[in-house]
Every structure is written in C-alpha cells, then in structure tokens.
C-alpha cells in the first residue's frame, strides 16, 4: 500500500439514524465520517493477503478476513480447501432470516447423493474445536468498558469483536453481524471448515464458545444478507434450484496483484477508533435527544476502507 | 378465533444453531418447538385487528402489530393515514444494510418534486414525541433478569421488547430486529408516521428514547430484510426505479374477515414464554457445549403463530 493510495469508500460504517432525508446536520463536533477521514494512515492496517478470502458469487464478490491467531487449525484447513478449489461449484444452501447464510457441499445435505460428496483432499475431516483460547500477550486486547450480557469482558482483539473471562483465562471471538464461523454437527470436533456460515441478523451470542469463529466479512455483506430466505427447516433452501452457486473462493495471496482486494481495517488500538466509540456513545449530532451513553460490542463495526489504487 | 383453530406454522421462532443438516437432536428435554406446540391456548393472544397493519408489496404481505398504549398519538395518526390510503402507491425508499428498511413519499425525498408531495389529509403534520412513557399499571412489565448494556432494566411489555428506568419512572419500547418506528427529521416533533422504518439488522439500541416506536413486524420480515440494499447515502435507493412500490397498507379491521391475518402472539406473561427463555438460556440440546446462561432482550423474539383457519 503506497502512501499515495486514494480512498474510494469507507465500507461498513453505519451513519445509523433514520432521518427523513439524506442530509445530516451536526452540532459542530465531527461526525463519524469526518473522524475517519482525518485518521492518520498509520491507524489503518492492511490485512495479510494470506488471511483474505475472496468469494465470487453470481452477484459479485464477498471478501472475508480470517484470523489465524484465534483458530489456527481451522484457518489452515480452510486455506487447504480453498487451494484445492474445494468450494468452487458448491453453493449457499441455507439462508435463515435474522440468523445465518451458510455454504456447504449440497450433496452432503440430507437428500443429497452420498456418492457425489466432494473429497476434502488433503484437508482434515475433523479438527479439535477452537471455541476459545487462553489469554496471552499474542492476543492483544482493547477493552470496551460498556458492559455485556453474555461475557464478563468484551472488546476487540486483532480488530475482531471478542470477549474474555479473566476467571477462566479464556478469550474468544464473538458472533456479531458479519462474523464468519465453522458449521458443525453435534460432535464438537465435527467441524472442519468445509461448511461455513456468516451472521446476517441480530448477534447470536449464544453461539459464542460453542462454534469456532474464523473471521468476518469485510466487503460485500449485502450479497449475503439480501439473499432470498430458505423455506426448508432451519432456512435451508427447499429446492436445489434456489441454492446460490459459489463460482470460486480464493486466497487473496493467490490472485494476481491487480485482482486482490485493496482494503484496510481501522486498528482498534488506534486513537481514531476510540474517537468513533465516543461518537457512537455520545451522539453529538443534532438528531439525538438522549444519547445512549453506551455501545455494545456488536453495535460498533470495525471500519473498513477500500482504496482506489495502490 | 375459535377453539378449533388449527396451527399452520410457528413464525418468528429461530432454532438458531448452525447445524450441518436439518435434523436436530435433543438430550431428552423439550425443544423450543415442542414447548410451543404444548402451550395451552390461553397463553396465546389474538391481536386486536384495529392494531394490525397489512402492507402489500409486490412480493407479498407484511403484517405489523401497532401498540397504541406506548404511542397513542402516532398510532392514531398512522391509522388515519392508512384509512386515507395515504401509503398506497408510495414506496420503500431506503434499505440500509444491517440497519433499516424505510418507506416514505418519494417526492418528499431530496430531489423529488415538491408539487407532487402527497397531502396528509386529516392526519397531523407534527406530533409531540412519544419516545418514552411514565411507568404505570397500564403498561404491564415482564422483567428479563439477564441484564442489558443500554438500560437499567429490560423485559417485555404488552408482548413487545421494552426497557425502563425506575429512577426516572420512564419506560419505552426498544429497537430490536423487526421493530417498527417513526422516522423524523432533526426536530423531535417532526415525525408523524408518514415515514416509517423497520429494523433489519443488529438491534440499533442507540435509537431507543430518540424515536417513537409504534410496534413490530409479526409476519413477512424476509420481504423487507432480503430487499436489495440502496446505494445512495444512508442506504436510500440511488435511482427511483430501484424503489419498492407499496401496493397498499390497510388496517386489518377494515379488511373482509377472510383477508385478515389469522395470527396469534405468545403472551410474554405466560409460563410457556418463561420456559422458552429458559430453553434459550440453558440450551439443553446436544449441540451446545457451553450454554450461554443468559439471553438478551433482542435475542428472544416473541413467538407468533399463524392459524390455518378460524
């Protein structure tokens, strides 16, 4: 990323007031967009292209950032599957309203043809669960002091929403809108990354510590969230024709440089991020008569920006 | 609703586990679906048809329940507008990902033709805000003891998710997935119900006490949540052709009986609802290895069922 990079757009930042018109007024304090526009370059992080997945759907691409620090075994297995082109030609098989969009081998579903189930190749069939990790300096922590219903502490770690419990020395990534995680069967070790889901509704925090979170969507959420909902049990598509084909998934590092996503993530350890939290808590704009005073860990998406060119 | 009513479907109940297949297993304790299936008839409430709005979109209908106890002036104004057929031919003008779907008079948007703005007829142009109410016995309270980030107390009132602050004696309906509320401009009294929005993403609780909540969607959420997102500022549709026309909105009481929605709402004061809360907190099914122990006020949708016939 050169220093002359131009910003095309700030993604995943919600102005989030149901104003009647598209014009916003402020009381003279900077808006979230203004805070972001003035963030020094050093407060943005360029993701490792080995940690970015680019999924091509018929409607366009979805970009996901994996976190190998929280789920090293699952992330490695997913990379193996991607590099074998395992996902190419599979499909989004489930879209449950206010819950998840999920992809998988359709033949592995109930009613599929077991003879056609795709081989996992060199990837592993089962993996030890990576639901939580032990708190360590390798997993940096930016605490959000506003409280939480589900966890003793919440905050951000490696720019992902996270939680921890000092009593048990455990930490984990939490399920928010856009979270990417590993579907599994009842056995905790039955997930391997060949079936993945993304949260498209209210944060299902009851899944925390029960499923392995591997990352989050950083571009293209509407390509998942606006899909037709499935009418079968659990939101599975009732008819094969309704499934949404996955054209391909690639690791960004394996793409020609011109095709790699040019995105940056705001560092949650930055002063700018603290300013944004303050802006969301205290809502200085004229619209708000009773600022909330708090923000919940899933109420604050970590900003992503797209660069016009390197 | 006769006692021989047959249940067609339980709506708005999320099984909510990213299982690999559509089969669910239990440890022998009843599932949420089983709890609901065994609820005595007395634990279900038939909404007042005067409080139900039926919106016809090209994709089908969306049913909303209004709450005149929390927002009497706004609900009355909305009923007046509906009975004047004010909304017929207007449009969903804004769908912002992870936030709201909003409808309005498109000519009232920036860039519309002010000469074509539709008259409000006998409805009022401005109303005193109804952001909160004073706690009273007329607003019954079912406390959820699990805690909350934004409010001193949360729970359910008249089967809507709600909050209250004993210190100020205020109570209010909260913004969860599916909440229906009144858009406004900066002036707190600038809302009148002619522009309404529905939450389609993570609960934007920072809007609580800043906007007038009038009810919630009880049927047809996917017809709003899966709409294409707008690409203009704040998720407004950038081109008029993208807007989603509203064919009509009617008060159910004004429809022929055969066309009224045949739905019931689970009473949040019922034993069944407490059993459901327990099931969601403690997740007795075999899938969960670390039950969450808690549930947040927007994590528990109040169940709705559709009756096959009266």
mmCIF file of C-alpha atoms in Angstrom, chain A residues 4-307:
data_model
loop_
_atom_site.group_PDB
_atom_site.id
_atom_site.type_symbol
_atom_site.label_atom_id
_atom_site.label_comp_id
_atom_site.label_asym_id
_atom_site.label_seq_id
_atom_site.Cartn_x
_atom_site.Cartn_y
_atom_site.Cartn_z
ATOM 1 C CA UNK A 4 -0.468 7.927 -2.391
ATOM 2 C CA UNK A 5 -3.306 5.416 -2.074
ATOM 3 C CA UNK A 6 -6.645 7.085 -2.651
ATOM 4 C CA UNK A 7 -9.665 6.213 -0.628
ATOM 5 C CA UNK A 8 -12.623 5.151 -2.685
ATOM 6 C CA UNK A 9 -15.068 4.445 0.043
ATOM 7 C CA UNK A 10 -15.469 3.761 3.705
ATOM 8 C CA UNK A 11 -17.304 0.469 3.968
ATOM 9 C CA UNK A 12 -19.115 -0.977 6.908
ATOM 10 C CA UNK A 13 -19.639 2.336 8.704
ATOM 11 C CA UNK A 14 -23.219 2.979 9.556
ATOM 12 C CA UNK A 15 -24.402 6.538 9.989
ATOM 13 C CA UNK A 16 -27.401 4.895 11.515
ATOM 14 C CA UNK A 17 -30.067 7.489 12.078
ATOM 15 C CA UNK A 18 -33.464 7.042 10.459
ATOM 16 C CA UNK A 19 -33.505 10.590 9.161
ATOM 17 C CA UNK A 20 -36.148 11.535 6.682
ATOM 18 C CA UNK A 21 -33.628 12.740 4.143
ATOM 19 C CA UNK A 22 -30.068 12.034 3.182
ATOM 20 C CA UNK A 23 -28.683 15.247 4.639
ATOM 21 C CA UNK A 24 -27.170 15.132 8.119
ATOM 22 C CA UNK A 25 -26.529 18.072 10.373
ATOM 23 C CA UNK A 26 -24.100 18.262 13.244
ATOM 24 C CA UNK A 27 -23.666 20.417 16.315
ATOM 25 C CA UNK A 28 -20.160 21.317 15.209
ATOM 26 C CA UNK A 29 -18.471 18.192 16.555
ATOM 27 C CA UNK A 30 -17.005 15.871 13.941
ATOM 28 C CA UNK A 31 -19.174 13.135 12.522
ATOM 29 C CA UNK A 32 -18.024 9.525 12.293
ATOM 30 C CA UNK A 33 -17.249 10.063 8.608
ATOM 31 C CA UNK A 34 -15.184 13.142 9.452
ATOM 32 C CA UNK A 35 -13.294 11.320 12.208
ATOM 33 C CA UNK A 36 -12.449 8.549 9.754
ATOM 34 C CA UNK A 37 -11.479 10.941 7.001
ATOM 35 C CA UNK A 38 -8.924 12.522 9.320
ATOM 36 C CA UNK A 39 -7.416 9.277 10.631
ATOM 37 C CA UNK A 40 -3.644 9.160 10.062
ATOM 38 C CA UNK A 41 -2.585 6.415 7.664
ATOM 39 C CA UNK A 42 -0.777 4.628 10.481
ATOM 40 C CA UNK A 43 -4.115 3.926 12.156
ATOM 41 C CA UNK A 44 -5.200 1.739 9.249
ATOM 42 C CA UNK A 45 -3.930 -1.797 8.840
ATOM 43 C CA UNK A 46 -3.523 -3.621 5.509
ATOM 44 C CA UNK A 47 -4.618 -7.227 6.003
ATOM 45 C CA UNK A 48 -2.247 -10.037 5.146
ATOM 46 C CA UNK A 49 -3.362 -11.330 1.716
ATOM 47 C CA UNK A 50 -2.895 -14.864 3.057
ATOM 48 C CA UNK A 51 -5.724 -14.099 5.507
ATOM 49 C CA UNK A 52 -8.176 -12.767 2.937
ATOM 50 C CA UNK A 53 -10.707 -14.970 1.185
ATOM 51 C CA UNK A 54 -12.395 -13.717 -1.962
ATOM 52 C CA UNK A 55 -15.663 -15.499 -2.725
ATOM 53 C CA UNK A 56 -17.206 -14.936 -6.130
ATOM 54 C CA UNK A 57 -20.981 -15.211 -6.251
ATOM 55 C CA UNK A 58 -23.119 -14.552 -9.321
ATOM 56 C CA UNK A 59 -23.882 -11.108 -7.817
ATOM 57 C CA UNK A 60 -20.211 -10.209 -7.239
ATOM 58 C CA UNK A 61 -17.561 -10.753 -4.612
ATOM 59 C CA UNK A 62 -17.565 -11.161 -0.845
ATOM 60 C CA UNK A 63 -14.271 -10.578 0.972
ATOM 61 C CA UNK A 64 -13.562 -12.172 4.353
ATOM 62 C CA UNK A 65 -10.664 -11.725 6.742
ATOM 63 C CA UNK A 66 -9.551 -14.863 8.569
ATOM 64 C CA UNK A 67 -7.848 -14.751 11.936
ATOM 65 C CA UNK A 68 -5.212 -17.479 12.223
ATOM 66 C CA UNK A 69 -4.368 -16.439 15.783
ATOM 67 C CA UNK A 70 -7.749 -17.476 17.187
ATOM 68 C CA UNK A 71 -8.396 -20.545 15.038
ATOM 69 C CA UNK A 72 -5.076 -21.681 13.552
ATOM 70 C CA UNK A 73 -6.116 -25.242 12.743
ATOM 71 C CA UNK A 74 -9.402 -24.257 11.149
ATOM 72 C CA UNK A 75 -7.889 -21.383 9.203
ATOM 73 C CA UNK A 76 -5.154 -23.682 7.881
ATOM 74 C CA UNK A 77 -7.738 -26.279 6.873
ATOM 75 C CA UNK A 78 -9.874 -23.669 5.129
ATOM 76 C CA UNK A 79 -6.832 -22.414 3.200
ATOM 77 C CA UNK A 80 -6.095 -26.010 2.136
ATOM 78 C CA UNK A 81 -9.680 -26.478 0.954
ATOM 79 C CA UNK A 82 -9.606 -23.167 -0.902
ATOM 80 C CA UNK A 83 -6.314 -24.027 -2.598
ATOM 81 C CA UNK A 84 -7.780 -27.336 -3.753
ATOM 82 C CA UNK A 85 -10.691 -25.345 -5.199
ATOM 83 C CA UNK A 86 -12.947 -27.363 -2.940
ATOM 84 C CA UNK A 87 -15.612 -24.662 -2.748
ATOM 85 C CA UNK A 88 -15.780 -23.875 -6.471
ATOM 86 C CA UNK A 89 -19.163 -25.034 -7.711
ATOM 87 C CA UNK A 90 -20.593 -25.619 -4.228
ATOM 88 C CA UNK A 91 -23.429 -23.406 -3.046
ATOM 89 C CA UNK A 92 -25.019 -21.302 -0.371
ATOM 90 C CA UNK A 93 -27.523 -23.858 0.843
ATOM 91 C CA UNK A 94 -29.109 -22.080 3.789
ATOM 92 C CA UNK A 95 -30.264 -18.512 4.450
ATOM 93 C CA UNK A 96 -32.249 -18.263 7.675
ATOM 94 C CA UNK A 97 -33.789 -14.890 8.339
ATOM 95 C CA UNK A 98 -32.250 -12.935 11.215
ATOM 96 C CA UNK A 99 -29.633 -15.652 11.646
ATOM 97 C CA UNK A 100 -27.125 -17.007 9.112
ATOM 98 C CA UNK A 101 -26.204 -17.595 5.475
ATOM 99 C CA UNK A 102 -24.354 -20.908 5.198
ATOM 100 C CA UNK A 103 -22.477 -22.711 2.454
ATOM 101 C CA UNK A 104 -21.631 -26.333 2.115
ATOM 102 C CA UNK A 105 -21.476 -29.285 -0.255
ATOM 103 C CA UNK A 106 -25.144 -29.668 -1.261
ATOM 104 C CA UNK A 107 -24.630 -33.401 -1.713
ATOM 105 C CA UNK A 108 -23.718 -33.579 1.961
ATOM 106 C CA UNK A 109 -27.180 -32.301 2.865
ATOM 107 C CA UNK A 110 -29.965 -34.628 3.742
ATOM 108 C CA UNK A 111 -31.288 -35.860 0.442
ATOM 109 C CA UNK A 112 -28.034 -35.398 -1.485
ATOM 110 C CA UNK A 113 -26.305 -38.187 -3.326
ATOM 111 C CA UNK A 114 -23.593 -39.567 -0.974
ATOM 112 C CA UNK A 115 -21.636 -40.883 -3.977
ATOM 113 C CA UNK A 116 -21.191 -37.315 -5.163
ATOM 114 C CA UNK A 117 -19.913 -35.846 -1.894
ATOM 115 C CA UNK A 118 -16.765 -33.958 -2.724
ATOM 116 C CA UNK A 119 -13.488 -35.222 -1.284
ATOM 117 C CA UNK A 120 -11.769 -32.988 1.240
ATOM 118 C CA UNK A 121 -8.459 -33.856 -0.459
ATOM 119 C CA UNK A 122 -5.551 -33.082 1.823
ATOM 120 C CA UNK A 123 -7.734 -31.193 4.294
ATOM 121 C CA UNK A 124 -8.635 -32.800 7.586
ATOM 122 C CA UNK A 125 -12.090 -34.255 8.193
ATOM 123 C CA UNK A 126 -12.210 -33.423 11.894
ATOM 124 C CA UNK A 127 -10.337 -30.883 13.964
ATOM 125 C CA UNK A 128 -10.117 -30.158 17.663
ATOM 126 C CA UNK A 129 -12.593 -27.380 18.443
ATOM 127 C CA UNK A 130 -11.124 -23.891 18.676
ATOM 128 C CA UNK A 131 -14.039 -22.344 20.527
ATOM 129 C CA UNK A 132 -11.822 -20.436 22.957
ATOM 130 C CA UNK A 133 -8.133 -19.738 23.530
ATOM 131 C CA UNK A 134 -6.043 -18.995 26.574
ATOM 132 C CA UNK A 135 -5.497 -15.291 27.227
ATOM 133 C CA UNK A 136 -1.954 -14.380 26.172
ATOM 134 C CA UNK A 137 0.080 -11.375 25.013
ATOM 135 C CA UNK A 138 -0.177 -12.769 21.471
ATOM 136 C CA UNK A 139 -3.874 -11.958 21.575
ATOM 137 C CA UNK A 140 -3.936 -8.208 22.213
ATOM 138 C CA UNK A 141 -6.939 -6.745 23.964
ATOM 139 C CA UNK A 142 -8.796 -3.443 23.578
ATOM 140 C CA UNK A 143 -11.397 -3.451 26.290
ATOM 141 C CA UNK A 144 -14.843 -1.971 25.722
ATOM 142 C CA UNK A 145 -15.925 -0.794 29.173
ATOM 143 C CA UNK A 146 -19.637 -0.532 28.355
ATOM 144 C CA UNK A 147 -20.658 -3.970 29.629
ATOM 145 C CA UNK A 148 -22.181 -7.047 28.070
ATOM 146 C CA UNK A 149 -24.972 -9.536 28.726
ATOM 147 C CA UNK A 150 -23.057 -12.691 27.838
ATOM 148 C CA UNK A 151 -19.405 -12.312 28.818
ATOM 149 C CA UNK A 152 -17.504 -10.906 31.812
ATOM 150 C CA UNK A 153 -15.500 -8.660 29.459
ATOM 151 C CA UNK A 154 -15.879 -7.655 25.836
ATOM 152 C CA UNK A 155 -13.719 -5.689 23.474
ATOM 153 C CA UNK A 156 -11.658 -6.118 20.355
ATOM 154 C CA UNK A 157 -8.714 -8.361 19.634
ATOM 155 C CA UNK A 158 -6.742 -8.172 16.410
ATOM 156 C CA UNK A 159 -9.573 -5.864 15.246
ATOM 157 C CA UNK A 160 -12.252 -8.517 15.659
ATOM 158 C CA UNK A 161 -15.041 -8.282 18.256
ATOM 159 C CA UNK A 162 -14.074 -10.513 21.155
ATOM 160 C CA UNK A 163 -14.739 -11.439 24.756
ATOM 161 C CA UNK A 164 -12.836 -12.876 27.660
ATOM 162 C CA UNK A 165 -13.212 -14.270 31.112
ATOM 163 C CA UNK A 166 -10.329 -13.415 33.422
ATOM 164 C CA UNK A 167 -11.546 -16.076 35.879
ATOM 165 C CA UNK A 168 -11.000 -18.904 33.419
ATOM 166 C CA UNK A 169 -8.204 -17.188 31.434
ATOM 167 C CA UNK A 170 -10.206 -17.803 28.260
ATOM 168 C CA UNK A 171 -10.765 -15.470 25.330
ATOM 169 C CA UNK A 172 -12.825 -15.923 22.182
ATOM 170 C CA UNK A 173 -14.105 -14.114 19.109
ATOM 171 C CA UNK A 174 -17.807 -13.317 19.382
ATOM 172 C CA UNK A 175 -20.715 -13.683 16.979
ATOM 173 C CA UNK A 176 -21.712 -10.299 15.578
ATOM 174 C CA UNK A 177 -23.251 -9.252 12.262
ATOM 175 C CA UNK A 178 -20.801 -10.396 9.579
ATOM 176 C CA UNK A 179 -18.970 -12.967 11.726
ATOM 177 C CA UNK A 180 -17.644 -15.967 9.760
ATOM 178 C CA UNK A 181 -17.610 -19.309 11.575
ATOM 179 C CA UNK A 182 -17.443 -23.051 11.119
ATOM 180 C CA UNK A 183 -20.681 -25.052 10.974
ATOM 181 C CA UNK A 184 -20.591 -28.451 12.606
ATOM 182 C CA UNK A 185 -22.730 -31.396 13.633
ATOM 183 C CA UNK A 186 -23.405 -32.272 17.278
ATOM 184 C CA UNK A 187 -19.892 -33.543 17.959
ATOM 185 C CA UNK A 188 -17.718 -30.550 18.902
ATOM 186 C CA UNK A 189 -14.916 -31.809 16.644
ATOM 187 C CA UNK A 190 -17.167 -32.395 13.637
ATOM 188 C CA UNK A 191 -16.443 -29.037 12.012
ATOM 189 C CA UNK A 192 -13.624 -28.776 9.523
ATOM 190 C CA UNK A 193 -14.284 -25.544 7.627
ATOM 191 C CA UNK A 194 -15.883 -27.143 4.576
ATOM 192 C CA UNK A 195 -19.210 -25.714 5.799
ATOM 193 C CA UNK A 196 -19.111 -22.079 6.862
ATOM 194 C CA UNK A 197 -21.711 -19.526 7.925
ATOM 195 C CA UNK A 198 -21.962 -15.772 8.195
ATOM 196 C CA UNK A 199 -24.233 -13.979 10.663
ATOM 197 C CA UNK A 200 -26.865 -11.889 8.825
ATOM 198 C CA UNK A 201 -29.052 -10.766 11.757
ATOM 199 C CA UNK A 202 -29.103 -9.939 15.437
ATOM 200 C CA UNK A 203 -25.863 -11.128 17.031
ATOM 201 C CA UNK A 204 -26.475 -14.773 18.071
ATOM 202 C CA UNK A 205 -24.184 -14.545 21.063
ATOM 203 C CA UNK A 206 -25.396 -17.914 22.393
ATOM 204 C CA UNK A 207 -23.150 -19.470 19.745
ATOM 205 C CA UNK A 208 -20.038 -17.972 21.367
ATOM 206 C CA UNK A 209 -17.772 -20.671 22.821
ATOM 207 C CA UNK A 210 -19.838 -23.316 21.022
ATOM 208 C CA UNK A 211 -18.549 -22.831 17.483
ATOM 209 C CA UNK A 212 -15.205 -21.911 16.025
ATOM 210 C CA UNK A 213 -15.154 -18.330 14.765
ATOM 211 C CA UNK A 214 -12.598 -17.877 11.992
ATOM 212 C CA UNK A 215 -13.079 -14.264 10.910
ATOM 213 C CA UNK A 216 -15.543 -11.818 9.446
ATOM 214 C CA UNK A 217 -16.851 -10.386 6.211
ATOM 215 C CA UNK A 218 -15.146 -7.083 5.394
ATOM 216 C CA UNK A 219 -16.704 -6.384 1.997
ATOM 217 C CA UNK A 220 -19.903 -7.470 0.268
ATOM 218 C CA UNK A 221 -22.185 -8.274 3.212
ATOM 219 C CA UNK A 222 -25.307 -7.290 1.224
ATOM 220 C CA UNK A 223 -24.545 -10.085 -1.255
ATOM 221 C CA UNK A 224 -25.293 -12.480 1.605
ATOM 222 C CA UNK A 225 -27.746 -10.536 3.755
ATOM 223 C CA UNK A 226 -30.151 -9.736 0.916
ATOM 224 C CA UNK A 227 -30.362 -13.280 -0.443
ATOM 225 C CA UNK A 228 -33.806 -14.873 -0.527
ATOM 226 C CA UNK A 229 -34.515 -16.775 2.676
ATOM 227 C CA UNK A 230 -34.787 -20.558 2.525
ATOM 228 C CA UNK A 231 -38.173 -22.106 3.179
ATOM 229 C CA UNK A 232 -36.973 -25.509 4.386
ATOM 230 C CA UNK A 233 -36.280 -26.372 8.037
ATOM 231 C CA UNK A 234 -33.628 -24.083 9.580
ATOM 232 C CA UNK A 235 -33.731 -21.897 6.484
ATOM 233 C CA UNK A 236 -32.199 -24.471 4.143
ATOM 234 C CA UNK A 237 -33.316 -23.898 0.573
ATOM 235 C CA UNK A 238 -36.164 -26.310 -0.046
ATOM 236 C CA UNK A 239 -35.291 -26.805 -3.717
ATOM 237 C CA UNK A 240 -31.841 -27.244 -5.243
ATOM 238 C CA UNK A 241 -32.672 -24.592 -7.849
ATOM 239 C CA UNK A 242 -32.876 -21.965 -5.103
ATOM 240 C CA UNK A 243 -29.290 -22.511 -3.972
ATOM 241 C CA UNK A 244 -26.820 -19.755 -4.755
ATOM 242 C CA UNK A 245 -23.786 -21.133 -6.613
ATOM 243 C CA UNK A 246 -20.306 -20.281 -5.405
ATOM 244 C CA UNK A 247 -18.279 -19.587 -8.519
ATOM 245 C CA UNK A 248 -14.987 -19.690 -6.637
ATOM 246 C CA UNK A 249 -13.223 -18.932 -3.388
ATOM 247 C CA UNK A 250 -9.573 -17.872 -3.483
ATOM 248 C CA UNK A 251 -6.952 -16.763 -1.007
ATOM 249 C CA UNK A 252 -6.119 -13.182 -1.995
ATOM 250 C CA UNK A 253 -2.395 -14.001 -1.940
ATOM 251 C CA UNK A 254 -3.012 -16.474 -4.775
ATOM 252 C CA UNK A 255 -4.659 -13.872 -7.004
ATOM 253 C CA UNK A 256 -2.776 -11.641 -9.413
ATOM 254 C CA UNK A 257 -1.980 -8.394 -7.533
ATOM 255 C CA UNK A 258 -4.449 -6.464 -9.692
ATOM 256 C CA UNK A 259 -7.292 -8.687 -8.501
ATOM 257 C CA UNK A 260 -6.529 -8.575 -4.799
ATOM 258 C CA UNK A 261 -8.937 -6.572 -2.646
ATOM 259 C CA UNK A 262 -7.433 -3.201 -1.798
ATOM 260 C CA UNK A 263 -8.865 -2.782 1.650
ATOM 261 C CA UNK A 264 -7.696 -1.568 5.017
ATOM 262 C CA UNK A 265 -9.030 -2.130 8.507
ATOM 263 C CA UNK A 266 -9.047 0.563 11.165
ATOM 264 C CA UNK A 267 -6.839 -0.517 14.045
ATOM 265 C CA UNK A 268 -8.986 -0.897 17.142
ATOM 266 C CA UNK A 269 -5.969 0.115 19.238
ATOM 267 C CA UNK A 270 -5.937 3.487 17.463
ATOM 268 C CA UNK A 271 -6.997 6.828 18.844
ATOM 269 C CA UNK A 272 -9.365 7.154 15.898
ATOM 270 C CA UNK A 273 -11.261 4.043 16.955
ATOM 271 C CA UNK A 274 -11.648 5.421 20.472
ATOM 272 C CA UNK A 275 -12.971 8.658 18.969
ATOM 273 C CA UNK A 276 -15.503 6.681 16.945
ATOM 274 C CA UNK A 277 -16.641 4.805 20.032
ATOM 275 C CA UNK A 278 -17.089 8.120 21.787
ATOM 276 C CA UNK A 279 -19.071 9.495 18.846
ATOM 277 C CA UNK A 280 -21.368 6.465 18.865
ATOM 278 C CA UNK A 281 -21.849 6.608 22.623
ATOM 279 C CA UNK A 282 -22.453 10.295 22.881
ATOM 280 C CA UNK A 283 -24.040 11.092 19.500
ATOM 281 C CA UNK A 284 -23.103 14.707 19.234
ATOM 282 C CA UNK A 285 -25.223 15.253 16.136
ATOM 283 C CA UNK A 286 -28.378 17.311 16.422
ATOM 284 C CA UNK A 287 -30.648 14.352 15.723
ATOM 285 C CA UNK A 288 -30.175 12.711 19.118
ATOM 286 C CA UNK A 289 -32.030 13.996 22.151
ATOM 287 C CA UNK A 290 -30.990 11.194 24.532
ATOM 288 C CA UNK A 291 -27.531 9.912 23.603
ATOM 289 C CA UNK A 292 -27.247 6.256 24.583
ATOM 290 C CA UNK A 293 -24.082 6.737 26.639
ATOM 291 C CA UNK A 294 -23.037 3.160 25.843
ATOM 292 C CA UNK A 295 -22.215 0.992 22.874
ATOM 293 C CA UNK A 296 -22.403 -2.782 22.694
ATOM 294 C CA UNK A 297 -19.613 -4.876 21.212
ATOM 295 C CA UNK A 298 -21.719 -5.839 18.178
ATOM 296 C CA UNK A 299 -23.110 -2.325 17.786
ATOM 297 C CA UNK A 300 -19.775 -0.979 16.607
ATOM 298 C CA UNK A 301 -18.498 -2.494 13.350
ATOM 299 C CA UNK A 302 -14.764 -2.081 12.912
ATOM 300 C CA UNK A 303 -14.417 0.255 9.907
ATOM 301 C CA UNK A 304 -13.062 -0.978 6.598
ATOM 302 C CA UNK A 305 -11.947 1.242 3.751
ATOM 303 C CA UNK A 306 -11.448 0.443 0.140
ATOM 304 C CA UNK A 307 -8.555 2.024 -1.687
#
